[in-house]
PDB file of C-alpha atoms and ligand atoms in Angstrom:
ATOM      1  CA  MET H  17    -166.918 -52.472-116.924  1.00 72.00           C
ATOM      2  CA  THR H  18    -168.615 -55.635-118.189  1.00 89.00           C
ATOM      3  CA  GLU H  19    -168.904 -58.436-115.681  1.00 97.00           C
ATOM      4  CA  THR H  20    -170.824 -61.703-115.826  1.00 98.00           C
ATOM      5  CA  ALA H  21    -172.689 -63.423-113.012  1.00 98.00           C
ATOM      6  CA  LEU H  22    -173.940 -67.015-113.020  1.00 98.00           C
ATOM      7  CA  VAL H  23    -176.831 -67.788-110.668  1.00 99.00           C
ATOM      8  CA  THR H  24    -178.042 -71.370-110.168  1.00 98.00           C
ATOM      9  CA  GLY H  25    -181.589 -72.006-109.005  1.00 98.00           C
ATOM     10  CA  ALA H  26    -182.633 -68.826-110.795  1.00 98.00           C
ATOM     11  CA  SER H  27    -186.255 -69.734-111.555  1.00 98.00           C
ATOM     12  CA  ARG H  28    -187.745 -68.509-108.265  1.00 98.00           C
ATOM     13  CA  GLY H  29    -187.067 -67.553-104.647  1.00 98.00           C
ATOM     14  CA  ILE H  30    -183.661 -66.242-103.595  1.00 98.00           C
ATOM     15  CA  GLY H  31    -182.041 -67.036-106.971  1.00 98.00           C
ATOM     16  CA  LEU H  32    -184.629 -65.160-109.016  1.00 98.00           C
ATOM     17  CA  GLU H  33    -184.497 -62.146-106.672  1.00 98.00           C
ATOM     18  CA  THR H  34    -180.689 -62.147-106.914  1.00 98.00           C
ATOM     19  CA  VAL H  35    -180.862 -62.039-110.716  1.00 98.00           C
ATOM     20  CA  ARG H  36    -183.396 -59.209-110.505  1.00 98.00           C
ATOM     21  CA  ARG H  37    -181.136 -57.325-108.102  1.00 97.00           C
ATOM     22  CA  PHE H  38    -178.098 -57.743-110.366  1.00 98.00           C
ATOM     23  CA  LEU H  39    -180.010 -56.580-113.439  1.00 98.00           C
ATOM     24  CA  HIS H  40    -181.559 -53.542-111.792  1.00 96.00           C
ATOM     25  CA  ASN H  41    -179.025 -52.425-109.201  1.00 94.00           C
ATOM     26  CA  SER H  42    -175.528 -53.605-110.062  1.00 94.00           C
ATOM     27  CA  GLU H  43    -173.127 -51.051-111.497  1.00 89.00           C
ATOM     28  CA  ASN H  44    -170.678 -53.582-112.920  1.00 93.00           C
ATOM     29  CA  ILE H  45    -172.667 -56.734-113.767  1.00 97.00           C
ATOM     30  CA  THR H  46    -174.071 -56.483-117.282  1.00 97.00           C
ATOM     31  CA  ASN H  47    -174.482 -60.190-118.171  1.00 98.00           C
ATOM     32  CA  VAL H  48    -176.469 -62.582-116.013  1.00 98.00           C
ATOM     33  CA  VAL H  49    -176.553 -66.329-116.670  1.00 98.00           C
ATOM     34  CA  MET H  50    -179.544 -68.129-115.174  1.00 98.00           C
ATOM     35  CA  PHE H  51    -179.582 -71.908-114.517  1.00 98.00           C
ATOM     36  CA  ALA H  52    -182.714 -73.881-113.562  1.00 98.00           C
ATOM     37  CA  ARG H  53    -184.617 -76.913-114.783  1.00 98.00           C
ATOM     38  CA  PRO H  54    -187.192 -76.394-117.547  1.00 98.00           C
ATOM     39  CA  SER H  55    -190.506 -75.079-116.215  1.00 98.00           C
ATOM     40  CA  GLU H  56    -193.259 -72.626-117.063  1.00 97.00           C
ATOM     41  CA  ASP H  57    -192.189 -70.608-114.009  1.00 96.00           C
ATOM     42  CA  PHE H  58    -188.669 -70.283-115.359  1.00 98.00           C
ATOM     43  CA  ASP H  59    -189.930 -69.215-118.810  1.00 98.00           C
ATOM     44  CA  ALA H  60    -192.266 -66.651-117.254  1.00 98.00           C
ATOM     45  CA  ALA H  61    -189.545 -65.270-114.976  1.00 98.00           C
ATOM     46  CA  VAL H  62    -187.114 -64.856-117.887  1.00 98.00           C
ATOM     47  CA  GLU H  63    -189.748 -63.176-120.038  1.00 98.00           C
ATOM     48  CA  GLU H  64    -190.613 -60.745-117.259  1.00 98.00           C
ATOM     49  CA  LEU H  65    -186.942 -59.929-116.588  1.00 98.00           C
ATOM     50  CA  ARG H  66    -186.205 -59.398-120.290  1.00 97.00           C
ATOM     51  CA  ALA H  67    -189.127 -56.984-120.508  1.00 97.00           C
ATOM     52  CA  SER H  68    -188.218 -55.006-117.379  1.00 96.00           C
ATOM     53  CA  SER H  69    -184.390 -54.892-117.384  1.00 94.00           C
ATOM     54  CA  PRO H  70    -182.490 -51.723-118.211  1.00 93.00           C
ATOM     55  CA  VAL H  71    -181.027 -51.403-121.710  1.00 94.00           C
ATOM     56  CA  GLY H  72    -177.610 -53.017-122.096  1.00 94.00           C
ATOM     57  CA  ARG H  73    -178.251 -55.886-119.699  1.00 97.00           C
ATOM     58  CA  ARG H  74    -177.943 -59.369-121.172  1.00 97.00           C
ATOM     59  CA  ILE H  75    -179.776 -62.415-119.839  1.00 98.00           C
ATOM     60  CA  ILE H  76    -178.461 -65.846-120.832  1.00 98.00           C
ATOM     61  CA  THR H  77    -180.370 -68.946-119.778  1.00 98.00           C
ATOM     62  CA  ARG H  78    -179.720 -72.670-119.624  1.00 98.00           C
ATOM     63  CA  THR H  79    -182.292 -75.252-118.603  1.00 98.00           C
ATOM     64  CA  VAL H  80    -180.290 -77.806-116.670  1.00 98.00           C
ATOM     65  CA  ASP H  81    -180.634 -80.167-113.729  1.00 98.00           C
ATOM     66  CA  VAL H  82    -177.496 -79.297-111.772  1.00 98.00           C
ATOM     67  CA  GLY H  83    -177.671 -82.704-110.104  1.00 98.00           C
ATOM     68  CA  ASP H  84    -177.006 -84.353-113.492  1.00 98.00           C
ATOM     69  CA  ARG H  85    -173.237 -84.140-113.968  1.00 98.00           C
ATOM     70  CA  ASP H  86    -173.186 -84.626-117.732  1.00 98.00           C
ATOM     71  CA  ALA H  87    -175.939 -82.073-118.264  1.00 98.00           C
ATOM     72  CA  LEU H  88    -174.207 -79.642-115.916  1.00 98.00           C
ATOM     73  CA  HIS H  89    -170.902 -79.945-117.776  1.00 98.00           C
ATOM     74  CA  ALA H  90    -172.636 -79.482-121.140  1.00 98.00           C
ATOM     75  CA  ALA H  91    -174.407 -76.348-119.889  1.00 98.00           C
ATOM     76  CA  LEU H  92    -171.177 -74.927-118.469  1.00 98.00           C
ATOM     77  CA  GLU H  93    -169.300 -75.633-121.681  1.00 98.00           C
ATOM     78  CA  SER H  94    -171.845 -73.884-123.880  1.00 98.00           C
ATOM     79  CA  VAL H  95    -172.272 -70.921-121.572  1.00 98.00           C
ATOM     80  CA  TYR H  96    -168.528 -70.436-121.128  1.00 98.00           C
ATOM     81  CA  ALA H  97    -168.071 -70.487-124.899  1.00 98.00           C
ATOM     82  CA  GLU H  98    -170.716 -67.771-125.114  1.00 97.00           C
ATOM     83  CA  VAL H  99    -169.641 -65.409-122.311  1.00 97.00           C
ATOM     84  CA  GLY H 100    -165.885 -66.078-121.978  1.00 97.00           C
ATOM     85  CA  SER H 101    -165.697 -65.638-118.191  1.00 98.00           C
ATOM     86  CA  ILE H 102    -167.745 -65.949-115.034  1.00 98.00           C
ATOM     87  CA  ASP H 103    -166.793 -63.210-112.588  1.00 98.00           C
ATOM     88  CA  HIS H 104    -169.460 -63.806-109.948  1.00 98.00           C
ATOM     89  CA  LEU H 105    -170.811 -67.280-109.208  1.00 98.00           C
ATOM     90  CA  ILE H 106    -173.852 -67.671-106.961  1.00 99.00           C
ATOM     91  CA  ASN H 107    -174.289 -71.341-106.050  1.00 99.00           C
ATOM     92  CA  ASN H 108    -177.878 -71.079-104.906  1.00 98.00           C
ATOM     93  CA  ALA H 109    -179.832 -74.083-106.282  1.00 98.00           C
ATOM     94  CA  GLY H 110    -181.095 -76.175-103.399  1.00 98.00           C
ATOM     95  CA  TYR H 111    -183.149 -79.296-102.876  1.00 97.00           C
ATOM     96  CA  THR H 112    -184.745 -80.849 -99.809  1.00 96.00           C
ATOM     97  CA  ASN H 113    -187.189 -83.603 -98.976  1.00 95.00           C
ATOM     98  CA  PRO H 114    -187.733 -83.443 -95.225  1.00 94.00           C
ATOM     99  CA  VAL H 115    -188.549 -86.837 -93.631  1.00 96.00           C
ATOM    100  CA  PRO H 116    -187.737 -88.593 -90.345  1.00 97.00           C
ATOM    101  CA  LEU H 117    -184.465 -90.531 -90.337  1.00 97.00           C
ATOM    102  CA  GLN H 118    -186.180 -93.938 -90.609  1.00 98.00           C
ATOM    103  CA  GLN H 119    -187.818 -92.873 -93.872  1.00 98.00           C
ATOM    104  CA  ALA H 120    -184.815 -91.178 -95.449  1.00 97.00           C
ATOM    105  CA  GLU H 121    -183.818 -93.055 -98.611  1.00 98.00           C
ATOM    106  CA  ILE H 122    -180.192 -93.208 -99.658  1.00 98.00           C
ATOM    107  CA  GLU H 123    -181.177 -92.283-103.229  1.00 98.00           C
ATOM    108  CA  ASP H 124    -182.786 -89.092-101.957  1.00 98.00           C
ATOM    109  CA  PHE H 125    -179.733 -88.361 -99.793  1.00 98.00           C
ATOM    110  CA  GLU H 126    -177.579 -88.777-102.911  1.00 98.00           C
ATOM    111  CA  LYS H 127    -179.823 -86.394-104.868  1.00 98.00           C
ATOM    112  CA  THR H 128    -179.628 -83.832-102.061  1.00 98.00           C
ATOM    113  CA  MET H 129    -175.842 -84.037-102.039  1.00 98.00           C
ATOM    114  CA  ALA H 130    -175.684 -83.896-105.842  1.00 98.00           C
ATOM    115  CA  VAL H 131    -177.680 -80.645-106.034  1.00 98.00           C
ATOM    116  CA  ASN H 132    -176.530 -78.911-102.835  1.00 98.00           C
ATOM    117  CA  VAL H 133    -172.868 -79.959-102.598  1.00 99.00           C
ATOM    118  CA  TYR H 134    -171.504 -81.686-105.704  1.00 99.00           C
ATOM    119  CA  ALA H 135    -172.948 -79.169-108.165  1.00 99.00           C
ATOM    120  CA  PRO H 136    -171.211 -76.136-106.560  1.00 99.00           C
ATOM    121  CA  PHE H 137    -167.980 -78.147-106.395  1.00 99.00           C
ATOM    122  CA  LEU H 138    -168.251 -79.272-110.031  1.00 98.00           C
ATOM    123  CA  ILE H 139    -169.065 -75.778-111.305  1.00 99.00           C
ATOM    124  CA  VAL H 140    -166.125 -74.195-109.494  1.00 99.00           C
ATOM    125  CA  LYS H 141    -163.726 -76.975-110.489  1.00 98.00           C
ATOM    126  CA  TRP H 142    -164.776 -77.007-114.154  1.00 98.00           C
ATOM    127  CA  LEU H 143    -164.479 -73.250-114.527  1.00 98.00           C
ATOM    128  CA  LEU H 144    -161.119 -73.112-112.717  1.00 98.00           C
ATOM    129  CA  ASN H 145    -159.831 -75.783-115.070  1.00 98.00           C
ATOM    130  CA  GLN H 146    -160.774 -73.571-118.041  1.00 98.00           C
ATOM    131  CA  GLY H 147    -158.586 -70.827-116.529  1.00 98.00           C
ATOM    132  CA  ASN H 148    -161.545 -68.827-115.219  1.00 98.00           C
ATOM    133  CA  THR H 149    -160.650 -66.678-112.221  1.00 95.00           C
ATOM    134  CA  PHE H 150    -163.650 -65.655-110.167  1.00 98.00           C
ATOM    135  CA  LYS H 151    -163.944 -62.331-108.431  1.00 98.00           C
ATOM    136  CA  LEU H 152    -166.626 -63.757-106.147  1.00 98.00           C
ATOM    137  CA  ILE H 153    -168.164 -67.096-105.257  1.00 98.00           C
ATOM    138  CA  VAL H 154    -171.218 -67.078-102.983  1.00 98.00           C
ATOM    139  CA  ASN H 155    -172.311 -70.481-101.715  1.00 98.00           C
ATOM    140  CA  ILE H 156    -175.763 -70.573-100.146  1.00 98.00           C
ATOM    141  CA  ALA H 157    -175.801 -72.874 -97.121  1.00 98.00           C
ATOM    142  CA  SER H 158    -178.374 -72.648 -94.315  1.00 98.00           C
ATOM    143  CA  THR H 159    -178.620 -72.217 -90.571  1.00 97.00           C
ATOM    144  CA  ALA H 160    -179.714 -75.893 -90.715  1.00 97.00           C
ATOM    145  CA  GLY H 161    -176.104 -76.618 -91.713  1.00 98.00           C
ATOM    146  CA  ILE H 162    -174.845 -74.952 -88.523  1.00 97.00           C
ATOM    147  CA  ASN H 163    -177.279 -76.691 -86.174  1.00 96.00           C
ATOM    148  CA  GLY H 164    -178.872 -79.821 -87.660  1.00 95.00           C
ATOM    149  CA  ARG H 165    -182.675 -79.954 -87.462  1.00 93.00           C
ATOM    150  CA  SER H 166    -184.704 -83.067 -86.730  1.00 95.00           C
ATOM    151  CA  GLY H 167    -186.619 -84.199 -89.784  1.00 95.00           C
ATOM    152  CA  TRP H 168    -184.063 -82.548 -92.055  1.00 96.00           C
ATOM    153  CA  LEU H 169    -181.156 -84.999 -91.849  1.00 98.00           C
ATOM    154  CA  THR H 170    -180.114 -85.015 -95.497  1.00 98.00           C
ATOM    155  CA  TYR H 171    -180.565 -81.263 -95.952  1.00 97.00           C
ATOM    156  CA  SER H 172    -178.740 -80.377 -92.712  1.00 98.00           C
ATOM    157  CA  ALA H 173    -175.833 -82.692 -93.602  1.00 98.00           C
ATOM    158  CA  SER H 174    -175.561 -81.244 -97.123  1.00 98.00           C
ATOM    159  CA  LYS H 175    -175.537 -77.653 -95.874  1.00 98.00           C
ATOM    160  CA  ALA H 176    -172.897 -78.422 -93.214  1.00 98.00           C
ATOM    161  CA  ALA H 177    -170.787 -79.744 -96.108  1.00 98.00           C
ATOM    162  CA  VAL H 178    -171.367 -76.507 -98.053  1.00 99.00           C
ATOM    163  CA  ILE H 179    -170.109 -74.441 -95.099  1.00 98.00           C
ATOM    164  CA  ASN H 180    -166.881 -76.436 -94.782  1.00 98.00           C
ATOM    165  CA  MET H 181    -166.358 -76.718 -98.536  1.00 98.00           C
ATOM    166  CA  SER H 182    -166.605 -72.923 -98.715  1.00 98.00           C
ATOM    167  CA  GLN H 183    -163.885 -72.564 -96.095  1.00 98.00           C
ATOM    168  CA  VAL H 184    -161.534 -74.703 -98.206  1.00 98.00           C
ATOM    169  CA  MET H 185    -162.431 -72.795-101.383  1.00 98.00           C
ATOM    170  CA  ARG H 186    -161.755 -69.517 -99.555  1.00 98.00           C
ATOM    171  CA  GLU H 187    -158.275 -70.648 -98.541  1.00 98.00           C
ATOM    172  CA  GLU H 188    -157.314 -72.315-101.835  1.00 98.00           C
ATOM    173  CA  LEU H 189    -158.640 -69.583-104.133  1.00 98.00           C
ATOM    174  CA  ALA H 190    -157.221 -66.630-102.171  1.00 97.00           C
ATOM    175  CA  ILE H 191    -154.142 -66.680-104.424  1.00 97.00           C
ATOM    176  CA  TYR H 192    -156.373 -65.792-107.386  1.00 97.00           C
ATOM    177  CA  GLY H 193    -157.935 -62.905-105.492  1.00 97.00           C
ATOM    178  CA  THR H 194    -161.265 -64.749-105.351  1.00 98.00           C
ATOM    179  CA  ARG H 195    -163.558 -63.824-102.541  1.00 97.00           C
ATOM    180  CA  VAL H 196    -165.536 -66.827-101.252  1.00 98.00           C
ATOM    181  CA  VAL H 197    -168.563 -66.041 -99.117  1.00 97.00           C
ATOM    182  CA  CYS H 198    -170.829 -68.611 -97.506  1.00 98.00           C
ATOM    183  CA  LEU H 199    -174.257 -67.330 -96.494  1.00 98.00           C
ATOM    184  CA  SER H 200    -176.440 -69.317 -94.136  1.00 98.00           C
ATOM    185  CA  PRO H 201    -179.874 -67.736 -94.259  1.00 98.00           C
ATOM    186  CA  GLY H 202    -182.496 -68.528 -91.679  1.00 97.00           C
ATOM    187  CA  ARG H 203    -186.172 -68.936 -92.537  1.00 96.00           C
ATOM    188  CA  THR H 204    -186.932 -67.246 -95.871  1.00 97.00           C
ATOM    189  CA  ALA H 205    -190.351 -67.034 -97.508  1.00 98.00           C
ATOM    190  CA  THR H 206    -189.882 -69.249-100.603  1.00 97.00           C
ATOM    191  CA  ALA H 207    -191.243 -72.482-102.045  1.00 95.00           C
ATOM    192  CA  LEU H 208    -188.478 -74.442-100.336  1.00 93.00           C
ATOM    193  CA  ARG H 209    -189.460 -73.044 -96.943  1.00 94.00           C
ATOM    194  CA  ARG H 210    -193.087 -73.994 -97.617  1.00 93.00           C
ATOM    195  CA  THR H 211    -191.877 -77.600 -98.097  1.00 88.00           C
ATOM    196  CA  LEU H 212    -190.160 -77.489 -94.721  1.00 86.00           C
ATOM    197  CA  ALA H 213    -192.864 -75.592 -92.775  1.00 90.00           C
ATOM    198  CA  PRO H 214    -196.202 -75.662 -94.631  1.00 92.00           C
ATOM    199  CA  GLU H 215    -198.162 -74.114 -91.725  1.00 95.00           C
ATOM    200  CA  GLU H 216    -195.955 -71.021 -91.357  1.00 97.00           C
ATOM    201  CA  ASP H 217    -197.216 -67.551 -92.293  1.00 97.00           C
ATOM    202  CA  PRO H 218    -194.665 -66.360 -94.930  1.00 97.00           C
ATOM    203  CA  THR H 219    -195.247 -62.699 -94.072  1.00 97.00           C
ATOM    204  CA  THR H 220    -193.689 -63.232 -90.623  1.00 97.00           C
ATOM    205  CA  ILE H 221    -190.268 -64.346 -91.898  1.00 97.00           C
ATOM    206  CA  MET H 222    -187.382 -62.981 -94.011  1.00 97.00           C
ATOM    207  CA  GLN H 223    -188.190 -62.242 -97.659  1.00 97.00           C
ATOM    208  CA  PRO H 224    -185.970 -63.507-100.521  1.00 98.00           C
ATOM    209  CA  GLU H 225    -185.381 -59.907-101.674  1.00 97.00           C
ATOM    210  CA  HIS H 226    -183.439 -59.280 -98.458  1.00 96.00           C
ATOM    211  CA  VAL H 227    -181.098 -62.215 -99.072  1.00 97.00           C
ATOM    212  CA  ALA H 228    -180.643 -60.996-102.666  1.00 97.00           C
ATOM    213  CA  ARG H 229    -179.654 -57.536-101.368  1.00 95.00           C
ATOM    214  CA  VAL H 230    -177.049 -59.111 -99.109  1.00 95.00           C
ATOM    215  CA  ILE H 231    -175.659 -61.230-101.966  1.00 96.00           C
ATOM    216  CA  GLU H 232    -175.360 -58.145-104.175  1.00 96.00           C
ATOM    217  CA  THR H 233    -173.394 -56.340-101.450  1.00 94.00           C
ATOM    218  CA  PHE H 234    -170.506 -58.763-101.974  1.00 95.00           C
ATOM    219  CA  THR H 235    -170.199 -58.095-105.719  1.00 95.00           C
ATOM    220  CA  SER H 236    -168.512 -54.828-104.799  1.00 90.00           C
ATOM    221  CA  PRO H 237    -164.885 -55.438-103.693  1.00 84.00           C
ATOM    222  CA  VAL H 238    -165.454 -53.408-100.524  1.00 84.00           C
ATOM    223  CA  GLY H 239    -168.940 -54.740 -99.746  1.00 83.00           C
ATOM    224  CA  ARG H 240    -169.350 -56.247 -96.290  1.00 81.00           C
ATOM    225  CA  PHE H 241    -172.313 -57.603 -94.421  1.00 83.00           C
ATOM    226  CA  ILE H 242    -172.246 -58.260 -90.722  1.00 77.00           C
ATOM    227  CA  ASP H 243    -173.640 -61.497 -89.322  1.00 73.00           C
ATOM    228  CA  SER H 244    -177.215 -61.086 -88.238  1.00 80.00           C
ATOM    229  CA  GLU H 245    -179.788 -63.220 -86.534  1.00 77.00           C
ATOM    230  CA  ASN H 246    -181.283 -63.977 -89.954  1.00 94.00           C
ATOM    231  CA  ILE H 247    -178.177 -64.588 -92.050  1.00 96.00           C
ATOM    232  CA  VAL H 248    -174.887 -66.034 -90.809  1.00 96.00           C
ATOM    233  CA  VAL H 249    -171.972 -64.949 -92.999  1.00 95.00           C
ATOM    234  CA  ARG H 250    -168.606 -66.688 -93.380  1.00 95.00           C
ATOM    235  CA  GLN H 251    -166.231 -64.576 -95.460  1.00 94.00           C
TER     236      GLN H 251
HETATM  237  N1  LIG M 318    -186.013 -70.627 -97.927  1.00 73.73           N
HETATM  238  C1  LIG M 318    -185.303 -70.814 -96.817  1.00 73.73           C
HETATM  239  O1  LIG M 318    -185.819 -70.772 -95.681  1.00 73.73           O
HETATM  240  C2  LIG M 318    -183.830 -71.086 -96.925  1.00 73.73           C
HETATM  241  C3  LIG M 318    -183.057 -70.990 -95.762  1.00 73.73           C
HETATM  242  C4  LIG M 318    -181.717 -71.246 -95.854  1.00 73.73           C
HETATM  243  C5  LIG M 318    -181.138 -71.579 -97.064  1.00 73.73           C
HETATM  244  N2  LIG M 318    -181.902 -71.669 -98.172  1.00 73.73           N
HETATM  245  C6  LIG M 318    -181.243 -72.033 -99.427  1.00 73.73           C
HETATM  246  O2  LIG M 318    -181.460 -71.007-100.384  1.00 73.73           O
HETATM  247  C7  LIG M 318    -181.291 -71.547-101.686  1.00 73.73           C
HETATM  248  C8  LIG M 318    -182.447 -71.086-102.568  1.00 73.73           C
HETATM  249  O3  LIG M 318    -183.630 -71.685-102.108  1.00 73.73           O
HETATM  250  P1  LIG M 318    -185.023 -70.909-102.052  1.00 73.73           P
HETATM  251  O4  LIG M 318    -185.382 -70.811-100.637  1.00 73.73           O
HETATM  252  O5  LIG M 318    -184.970 -69.700-102.879  1.00 73.73           O
HETATM  253  O6  LIG M 318    -185.973 -72.041-102.662  1.00 73.73           O
HETATM  254  P2  LIG M 318    -186.852 -72.150-103.981  1.00 73.73           P
HETATM  255  O7  LIG M 318    -187.680 -70.932-104.152  1.00 73.73           O
HETATM  256  O8  LIG M 318    -187.508 -73.467-103.866  1.00 73.73           O
HETATM  257  O9  LIG M 318    -185.753 -72.166-105.142  1.00 73.73           O
HETATM  258  C9  LIG M 318    -184.893 -73.254-105.312  1.00 73.73           C
HETATM  259  C10 LIG M 318    -184.185 -73.089-106.640  1.00 73.73           C
HETATM  260  O10 LIG M 318    -183.283 -74.196-106.817  1.00 73.73           O
HETATM  261  C11 LIG M 318    -183.525 -74.750-108.084  1.00 73.73           C
HETATM  262  N3  LIG M 318    -183.251 -76.173-108.126  1.00 73.73           N
HETATM  263  C12 LIG M 318    -183.658 -77.126-107.270  1.00 73.73           C
HETATM  264  N4  LIG M 318    -183.225 -78.321-107.677  1.00 73.73           N
HETATM  265  C13 LIG M 318    -182.543 -78.101-108.823  1.00 73.73           C
HETATM  266  C14 LIG M 318    -181.864 -78.924-109.730  1.00 73.73           C
HETATM  267  N5  LIG M 318    -181.779 -80.251-109.558  1.00 73.73           N
HETATM  268  N6  LIG M 318    -181.262 -78.376-110.813  1.00 73.73           N
HETATM  269  C15 LIG M 318    -181.347 -77.045-111.022  1.00 73.73           C
HETATM  270  N7  LIG M 318    -181.967 -76.201-110.193  1.00 73.73           N
HETATM  271  C16 LIG M 318    -182.556 -76.734-109.117  1.00 73.73           C
HETATM  272  C17 LIG M 318    -185.004 -74.487-108.363  1.00 73.73           C
HETATM  273  O11 LIG M 318    -185.216 -74.470-109.757  1.00 73.73           O
HETATM  274  P3  LIG M 318    -186.179 -75.483-110.523  1.00 73.73           P
HETATM  275  O12 LIG M 318    -186.914 -76.303-109.525  1.00 73.73           O
HETATM  276  O13 LIG M 318    -187.044 -74.578-111.335  1.00 73.73           O
HETATM  277  O14 LIG M 318    -185.205 -76.274-111.339  1.00 73.73           O
HETATM  278  C18 LIG M 318    -185.178 -73.098-107.792  1.00 73.73           C
HETATM  279  O15 LIG M 318    -184.798 -72.127-108.733  1.00 73.73           O
HETATM  280  C19 LIG M 318    -181.219 -73.068-101.524  1.00 73.73           C
HETATM  281  O16 LIG M 318    -179.882 -73.488-101.589  1.00 73.73           O
HETATM  282  C20 LIG M 318    -181.768 -73.273-100.123  1.00 73.73           C
HETATM  283  O17 LIG M 318    -181.300 -74.462 -99.548  1.00 73.73           O
HETATM  284  C21 LIG M 318    -183.244 -71.410 -98.151  1.00 73.73           C
END
C-alpha cells in the first residue's frame, strides 16, 4: 500500500521526528511531504533523511511560510499535482512569541493565528475542495490551549482554537471516514519550548521522539493512545 503523509513544521522538533518515524517505522506510508520555511536546518534535515531512509521511501519538500496564504496555496497546488492525494495530514507548524498582555501586539497575535489556526484550516479546506479524502488529520494543539498560561496569551488563545476547530472537523469529516485527532502535548524539549522556558533543563521533560511515536500510532486504523499526563488526546 502506498500512502502519503504531509507534515508541516518539518524542519525540526516534533515535526522532524514525526517525519523520521514515518520514514523508518511506518508500514503503509511511503511518501512524506515536508513543509517548512527555507533554512539551513531544513536543508540539513532533508539531506540526512534522504541518506538514512529505507529504499522505496520518497521525500518531497516545499519551502513555504504557512502563515502566507498565497504561498501556502501555491505549495499545496504543486504538491497535490505531484502526489495525487494526502492520506495523513499532520498540522504541526507552530509559532509563539511569549510576552505579557500589555506588550502583545495585534500584528503578532495575527501572525500566531495565521500559523497555528488559519493554516491548518486552509490546508484541510483546500484539499477537501480538490476531492481529497483524508484517512487521518492530526492537529497539534497544546496543554496551554486547555488552561491558558500567563505570558502566553496569543499562543494559549490560538491553541484553544485548534482544540475546538478539531472537534468540528471530527464531526464534519466523519462521513468521509476521516479520523481527526487533536494532541495537546505538555512540555517538550524543542526550540519552541526553549523560547517559552529558556532556563529549563531539556533532559527533564518529554522528548519530541515520544510525541512522534504517539502521532504514528494513529496512522494505523486501530491505533489508540490513552490520555496521559504529558499528552492530552481528543479523538
Ligand atoms: N515544545 C513544546 O513544549 C510544545 C508543547 C505543546 C505543543 N507544541 C506544539 O508542537 C508543534 C511543534 O513545535 P515544536 O515544539 O516541535 O517546535 P519547533 O522545534 O520550534 O518547531 C516548530 C516548527 O514549526 C515551523 N514553523 C514555524 N513557523 C512557521 C511558518 N510560519 N511557516 C512554516 N513553518 C513554520 C518551524 O519551521 P521553520 O521555522 O524552519 O519554518 C518548525 O519546523 C507546534 O505546533 C507547537 O505549538 C509544542
